[in-house]
Tab-separated table of C-alpha atoms in Angstrom:
chain	number	residue	atom	x	y	z
J	914	UNK	CA	-8.396	-18.342	5.258
J	915	UNK	CA	-9.846	-20.579	2.538
J	916	UNK	CA	-11.009	-19.998	-0.930
J	917	UNK	CA	-14.010	-21.927	-2.421
J	918	UNK	CA	-13.236	-25.061	-4.418
J	919	UNK	CA	-14.143	-23.421	-7.715
J	920	UNK	CA	-11.382	-20.727	-7.196
J	921	UNK	CA	-7.607	-20.876	-7.968
J	922	UNK	CA	-5.971	-22.867	-5.057
J	923	UNK	CA	-2.413	-21.637	-5.882
J	924	UNK	CA	-0.114	-21.891	-2.762
J	925	UNK	CA	1.478	-18.529	-1.328
J	926	UNK	CA	5.101	-17.940	-2.221
J	927	UNK	CA	5.801	-15.238	0.355
J	928	UNK	CA	4.302	-13.521	3.446
J	929	UNK	CA	4.478	-10.108	4.914
J	930	UNK	CA	5.760	-10.026	8.522
J	931	UNK	CA	5.879	-7.377	11.142
J	932	UNK	CA	7.551	-7.593	14.584
J	933	UNK	CA	5.661	-6.220	17.571
J	934	UNK	CA	7.947	-3.426	18.506
J	935	UNK	CA	7.740	-1.956	21.998
J	936	UNK	CA	5.447	1.077	22.220
J	937	UNK	CA	4.470	0.942	18.493
J	938	UNK	CA	0.596	1.103	17.865
J	939	UNK	CA	-1.042	-0.475	14.766
J	940	UNK	CA	-1.636	3.002	13.287
J	941	UNK	CA	1.964	4.211	13.872
J	942	UNK	CA	4.521	4.383	10.932
J	943	UNK	CA	5.970	0.988	11.900
J	944	UNK	CA	2.705	-0.505	13.176
J	945	UNK	CA	1.095	-3.594	11.730
J	946	UNK	CA	-1.865	-1.886	9.947
J	947	UNK	CA	0.270	0.892	8.335
J	948	UNK	CA	2.747	-1.557	7.195
J	949	UNK	CA	0.046	-3.741	5.690
J	950	UNK	CA	-1.512	-0.748	4.001
J	951	UNK	CA	1.831	0.135	2.349
J	952	UNK	CA	2.103	-3.418	0.976
J	953	UNK	CA	-1.431	-3.268	-0.339
J	954	UNK	CA	-0.936	-0.008	-2.165
J	955	UNK	CA	1.933	-1.619	-3.950
J	956	UNK	CA	0.062	-4.893	-4.605
J	957	UNK	CA	-3.051	-3.120	-6.027
J	958	UNK	CA	-0.785	-1.655	-8.661
J	959	UNK	CA	-0.499	-5.209	-10.088
J	960	UNK	CA	-4.065	-6.311	-9.432
J	961	UNK	CA	-7.354	-5.929	-11.269
J	962	UNK	CA	-10.013	-6.841	-8.718
J	963	UNK	CA	-10.392	-6.721	-4.944
J	964	UNK	CA	-12.741	-8.909	-3.055
J	965	UNK	CA	-13.464	-8.119	0.488
J	966	UNK	CA	-15.894	-9.265	3.334
J	967	UNK	CA	-17.298	-6.773	5.678
J	968	UNK	CA	-19.303	-7.273	8.923
J	969	UNK	CA	-22.452	-5.145	8.958
J	970	UNK	CA	-21.103	-3.471	12.149
J	971	UNK	CA	-18.345	-1.782	10.099
J	972	UNK	CA	-18.777	2.004	10.089
J	973	UNK	CA	-18.594	2.174	6.326
J	974	UNK	CA	-20.691	-0.931	5.616
J	975	UNK	CA	-23.665	1.170	4.081
J	976	UNK	CA	-21.263	3.054	1.942
J	977	UNK	CA	-19.656	-0.222	0.636
J	978	UNK	CA	-23.112	-1.699	0.127
J	979	UNK	CA	-24.098	1.340	-2.013
J	980	UNK	CA	-20.837	1.793	-3.956
J	981	UNK	CA	-19.692	-1.874	-4.521
J	982	UNK	CA	-21.353	-4.861	-6.063
J	983	UNK	CA	-22.138	-7.581	-3.657
J	984	UNK	CA	-20.879	-10.915	-4.829
J	985	UNK	CA	-23.686	-13.545	-5.331
J	986	UNK	CA	-23.299	-16.783	-3.279
J	987	UNK	CA	-22.501	-18.742	-6.479
J	988	UNK	CA	-19.572	-16.533	-7.149
J	989	UNK	CA	-18.182	-15.928	-3.705
J	990	UNK	CA	-14.476	-16.893	-3.405
J	991	UNK	CA	-14.301	-16.911	0.455
J	992	UNK	CA	-15.681	-19.927	2.273
J	993	UNK	CA	-18.611	-19.139	4.358
J	994	UNK	CA	-18.797	-15.369	3.500
J	995	UNK	CA	-21.900	-13.450	4.197
J	996	UNK	CA	-21.201	-10.019	2.837
J	997	UNK	CA	-18.587	-10.271	0.139
J	998	UNK	CA	-18.075	-7.298	-2.198
J	999	UNK	CA	-16.110	-6.786	-5.367
J	1000	UNK	CA	-14.129	-3.686	-6.185
J	1001	UNK	CA	-12.590	-2.943	-9.676
J	1002	UNK	CA	-9.076	-1.592	-9.940
J	1003	UNK	CA	-8.261	1.134	-10.371
J	1004	UNK	CA	-11.822	2.499	-10.505
J	1005	UNK	CA	-12.693	1.640	-6.844
J	1006	UNK	CA	-9.210	2.000	-5.352
J	1007	UNK	CA	-9.900	5.176	-3.293
J	1008	UNK	CA	-12.923	3.449	-1.568
J	1009	UNK	CA	-10.800	0.372	-0.755
J	1010	UNK	CA	-8.039	2.601	0.590
J	1011	UNK	CA	-10.526	4.467	2.788
J	1012	UNK	CA	-11.436	1.214	4.359
J	1013	UNK	CA	-7.838	0.279	5.155
J	1014	UNK	CA	-6.703	3.596	6.871
J	1015	UNK	CA	-6.832	4.270	10.561
J	1016	UNK	CA	-6.496	7.837	11.692
J	1017	UNK	CA	-4.172	8.246	14.542
J	1018	UNK	CA	-5.726	6.972	17.853
J	1019	UNK	CA	-9.191	6.395	16.266
J	1020	UNK	CA	-10.066	3.223	18.214
J	1021	UNK	CA	-13.444	2.900	16.361
J	1022	UNK	CA	-11.574	2.920	13.017
J	1023	UNK	CA	-9.065	0.451	14.498
J	1024	UNK	CA	-11.920	-1.926	15.493
J	1025	UNK	CA	-13.468	-1.707	12.100
J	1026	UNK	CA	-10.150	-2.315	10.414
J	1027	UNK	CA	-9.060	-5.278	12.480
J	1028	UNK	CA	-12.392	-7.087	13.415
J	1029	UNK	CA	-15.220	-5.970	11.036
J	1030	UNK	CA	-13.020	-6.047	7.955
J	1031	UNK	CA	-13.176	-9.703	7.850
J	1032	UNK	CA	-11.256	-10.813	4.708
J	1033	UNK	CA	-9.445	-9.284	1.861
J	1034	UNK	CA	-7.852	-10.446	-1.369
J	1035	UNK	CA	-6.286	-8.706	-4.407
J	1036	UNK	CA	-6.627	-10.658	-7.747
J	1037	UNK	CA	-4.997	-10.422	-11.022
J	1038	UNK	CA	-6.461	-11.760	-14.265
J	1039	UNK	CA	-4.555	-15.097	-13.619
J	1040	UNK	CA	-4.810	-15.750	-9.921
J	1041	UNK	CA	-4.910	-14.256	-6.429
J	1042	UNK	CA	-1.972	-12.012	-5.551
J	1043	UNK	CA	-2.444	-11.104	-1.804
J	1044	UNK	CA	-4.811	-12.413	0.847
J	1045	UNK	CA	-5.322	-11.239	4.401
J	1046	UNK	CA	-7.402	-11.858	7.502
J	1047	UNK	CA	-6.984	-8.496	9.304
J	1048	UNK	CA	-7.367	-9.718	12.872
J	1049	UNK	CA	-4.962	-12.596	12.194
J	1050	UNK	CA	-1.509	-10.966	11.586
J	1051	UNK	CA	0.122	-14.276	10.428
J	1052	UNK	CA	-2.311	-14.447	7.438
J	1053	UNK	CA	-0.713	-11.788	5.155
J	1054	UNK	CA	0.080	-14.109	2.180
J	1055	UNK	CA	1.486	-13.321	-1.222
J	1056	UNK	CA	1.340	-15.414	-4.388
J	1057	UNK	CA	3.985	-13.924	-6.595
J	1058	UNK	CA	4.097	-16.731	-9.177
J	1059	UNK	CA	4.201	-15.205	-12.534
J	1060	UNK	CA	4.055	-11.514	-11.418
J	1061	UNK	CA	7.414	-10.122	-12.560
J	1062	UNK	CA	8.932	-7.565	-10.262
J	1063	UNK	CA	6.319	-7.536	-7.361
J	1064	UNK	CA	8.664	-9.022	-4.722
J	1065	UNK	CA	11.477	-6.656	-5.752
J	1066	UNK	CA	9.052	-3.674	-5.412
J	1067	UNK	CA	7.904	-4.794	-1.996
J	1068	UNK	CA	11.407	-5.324	-0.785
J	1069	UNK	CA	12.262	-1.747	-2.025
J	1070	UNK	CA	9.196	-0.399	-0.243
J	1071	UNK	CA	10.293	-1.991	3.138
J	1072	UNK	CA	13.968	-1.693	2.924
J	1073	UNK	CA	13.992	1.188	5.383
J	1074	UNK	CA	10.913	0.078	7.485
J	1075	UNK	CA	12.297	-1.235	10.795
J	1076	UNK	CA	10.716	-4.591	11.869
J	1077	UNK	CA	8.889	-5.468	8.651
J	1078	UNK	CA	9.792	-7.595	5.500
J	1079	UNK	CA	8.532	-9.947	2.822
J	1080	UNK	CA	9.954	-13.381	3.487
J	1081	UNK	CA	9.586	-16.757	1.818
J	1082	UNK	CA	6.362	-18.520	2.883
J	1083	UNK	CA	7.827	-21.692	4.071
J	1084	UNK	CA	10.588	-20.245	6.303
J	1085	UNK	CA	14.223	-19.282	5.383
J	1086	UNK	CA	16.219	-22.568	5.998
J	1087	UNK	CA	15.612	-25.992	7.520
J	1088	UNK	CA	18.099	-28.828	8.284
J	1089	UNK	CA	18.168	-32.220	10.145
J	1090	UNK	CA	20.912	-33.521	12.351
J	1091	UNK	CA	21.124	-36.123	15.050
J	1092	UNK	CA	17.411	-37.013	14.663
J	1093	UNK	CA	16.231	-33.378	15.218
J	1094	UNK	CA	14.784	-31.057	12.509
J	1095	UNK	CA	15.395	-27.383	12.685
J	1096	UNK	CA	13.400	-24.791	10.852
J	1097	UNK	CA	14.431	-21.154	11.010
J	1098	UNK	CA	11.283	-19.020	10.492
J	1099	UNK	CA	11.020	-15.248	10.378
J	1100	UNK	CA	10.146	-15.089	14.178
J	1101	UNK	CA	11.292	-18.345	15.616
J	1102	UNK	CA	13.668	-21.433	15.563
J	1103	UNK	CA	11.394	-24.454	15.412
J	1104	UNK	CA	12.797	-27.789	16.685
J	1105	UNK	CA	11.192	-31.150	16.451
J	1106	UNK	CA	11.983	-34.865	16.874
J	1107	UNK	CA	10.051	-37.949	17.365
J	1108	UNK	CA	8.979	-37.113	20.998
J	1109	UNK	CA	8.444	-33.390	21.129
J	1110	UNK	CA	8.585	-30.146	19.287
J	1111	UNK	CA	9.261	-26.571	20.444
J	1112	UNK	CA	9.288	-23.039	18.962
J	1113	UNK	CA	11.831	-20.480	20.317
J	1114	UNK	CA	11.146	-16.806	19.914
J	1115	UNK	CA	14.009	-14.866	18.026
J	1116	UNK	CA	13.209	-11.710	20.085
J	1117	UNK	CA	14.998	-13.634	22.938
J	1118	UNK	CA	18.094	-14.252	20.925
J	1119	UNK	CA	21.262	-12.335	21.952
J	1120	UNK	CA	24.063	-14.013	20.066
J	1121	UNK	CA	24.532	-16.521	17.183
J	1122	UNK	CA	28.252	-17.873	17.009
J	1123	UNK	CA	29.117	-20.473	14.384
J	1124	UNK	CA	31.910	-22.970	15.003
J	1125	UNK	CA	32.290	-24.415	11.546
J	1126	UNK	CA	35.214	-26.593	12.578
J	1127	UNK	CA	32.809	-28.439	14.960
J	1128	UNK	CA	29.730	-28.050	12.737
J	1129	UNK	CA	27.939	-26.226	15.590
J	1130	UNK	CA	26.007	-22.956	16.184
J	1131	UNK	CA	26.116	-21.524	19.706
J	1132	UNK	CA	22.927	-19.701	20.706
J	1133	UNK	CA	22.855	-17.133	23.695
J	1134	UNK	CA	19.343	-16.310	24.845
J	1135	UNK	CA	17.841	-13.648	27.045
J	1136	UNK	CA	16.212	-15.027	30.133
J	1137	UNK	CA	12.402	-14.870	30.294
J	1138	UNK	CA	10.703	-13.709	33.581
J	1139	UNK	CA	8.730	-16.578	34.909
J	1140	UNK	CA	5.357	-14.722	34.994
J	1141	UNK	CA	5.559	-13.976	31.215
J	1142	UNK	CA	5.996	-17.452	30.049
J	1143	UNK	CA	2.300	-18.206	29.867
J	1144	UNK	CA	1.609	-15.062	27.959
J	1145	UNK	CA	4.026	-15.603	25.096
J	1146	UNK	CA	1.993	-17.259	22.366
J	1147	UNK	CA	4.958	-17.930	20.240
J	1148	UNK	CA	6.647	-19.844	23.017
J	1149	UNK	CA	5.134	-23.321	22.422
J	1150	UNK	CA	6.359	-26.584	23.742
J	1151	UNK	CA	4.409	-29.812	22.879
J	1152	UNK	CA	5.098	-33.043	24.870
J	1153	UNK	CA	8.000	-31.442	26.695
J	1154	UNK	CA	8.440	-30.484	30.236
J	1155	UNK	CA	10.862	-27.706	29.560
J	1156	UNK	CA	10.794	-24.480	27.559
J	1157	UNK	CA	14.517	-23.910	27.776
J	1158	UNK	CA	16.088	-22.940	24.411
J	1159	UNK	CA	18.958	-24.951	23.114
J	1160	UNK	CA	22.382	-23.414	23.871
J	1161	UNK	CA	23.732	-24.860	20.703
J	1162	UNK	CA	22.539	-26.788	17.680
J	1163	UNK	CA	24.387	-29.019	15.158
J	1164	UNK	CA	24.582	-27.779	11.539
J	1165	UNK	CA	25.598	-29.489	8.294
J	1166	UNK	CA	29.257	-29.236	7.080
J	1167	UNK	CA	30.390	-26.875	4.376
J	1168	UNK	CA	28.091	-24.575	2.275
J	1169	UNK	CA	24.842	-25.845	3.851
J	1170	UNK	CA	26.034	-24.723	7.292
J	1171	UNK	CA	27.163	-21.340	5.873
J	1172	UNK	CA	23.711	-20.911	4.404
J	1173	UNK	CA	22.104	-21.362	7.951
J	1174	UNK	CA	24.437	-18.534	9.395
J	1175	UNK	CA	23.535	-16.292	6.419
J	1176	UNK	CA	19.780	-16.867	7.130
J	1177	UNK	CA	20.321	-15.528	10.690
J	1178	UNK	CA	22.166	-12.483	9.257
J	1179	UNK	CA	19.299	-11.892	6.734
J	1180	UNK	CA	16.805	-11.922	9.434
J	1181	UNK	CA	18.667	-9.526	11.627
J	1182	UNK	CA	19.328	-7.100	8.734
J	1183	UNK	CA	15.771	-7.083	7.262
J	1184	UNK	CA	13.822	-7.279	10.370
J	1185	UNK	CA	16.096	-5.240	12.771
J	1186	UNK	CA	16.599	-8.030	15.392
J	1187	UNK	CA	19.171	-7.138	17.959
J	1188	UNK	CA	21.193	-10.292	18.189
J	1189	UNK	CA	24.821	-10.407	16.946
J	1190	UNK	CA	26.141	-12.983	14.449
J	1191	UNK	CA	29.751	-14.041	14.205
J	1192	UNK	CA	32.100	-16.988	13.486
J	1193	UNK	CA	34.603	-18.366	15.924
J	1194	UNK	CA	37.583	-20.701	15.592
J	1195	UNK	CA	37.403	-21.843	19.304
């Protein structure tokens, strides 16, 4: 998602993330669309304007065309947008919320929400606050700079929502040892060196054991059926002949190593991962 050069190019500070839980549909209580809608309701409390782009195939396109102002090309904030509309808050909030909702099992509304609702942004008087590309679940970005209390309110909203959380945009923690850089993201452990890079899905993680006396973290992973390897988009290996995850990784000594273990704990607690975290003197 790109804004035009004339618009504020502030970088995101956080992102909204949702695990794909088994058997959960987008419109379910823990589903991706319902979760995002809960976040947007909070964020619109802090916003003044919404810009959205709709495909003419959207079921409510004519309603939006009639009720909202279409943004002239010279004032569009989305790069390459064809049908960009402006909604004022709180005046047009009800209409915006009607575009976001999916009645249970309504596949037409689901298609509208994910594919014909092209782009969406909540603005404040100072900058953008939230931006989303509905069919790209990884683009749910928050710019909380200068907006006091918004992250705390979002954290409160999702405290009891299993599998979803607001996390720092750049990942939780990163470190380099022995020529390899590790980056613990909300859904994966990313490893890279001069020759290769790989991303390992945290859904596969069973156990994290820290051995601080040896500056190591042992990682126990669930096996993956051979037929599913090609289907897992998170499982990516570049320039490597093997996708086997590391059984252990080196960590820095002292407080920096403890921060890494704390990051694994935070992910487990906030996103409901099933792996265990412990320390060992062995």
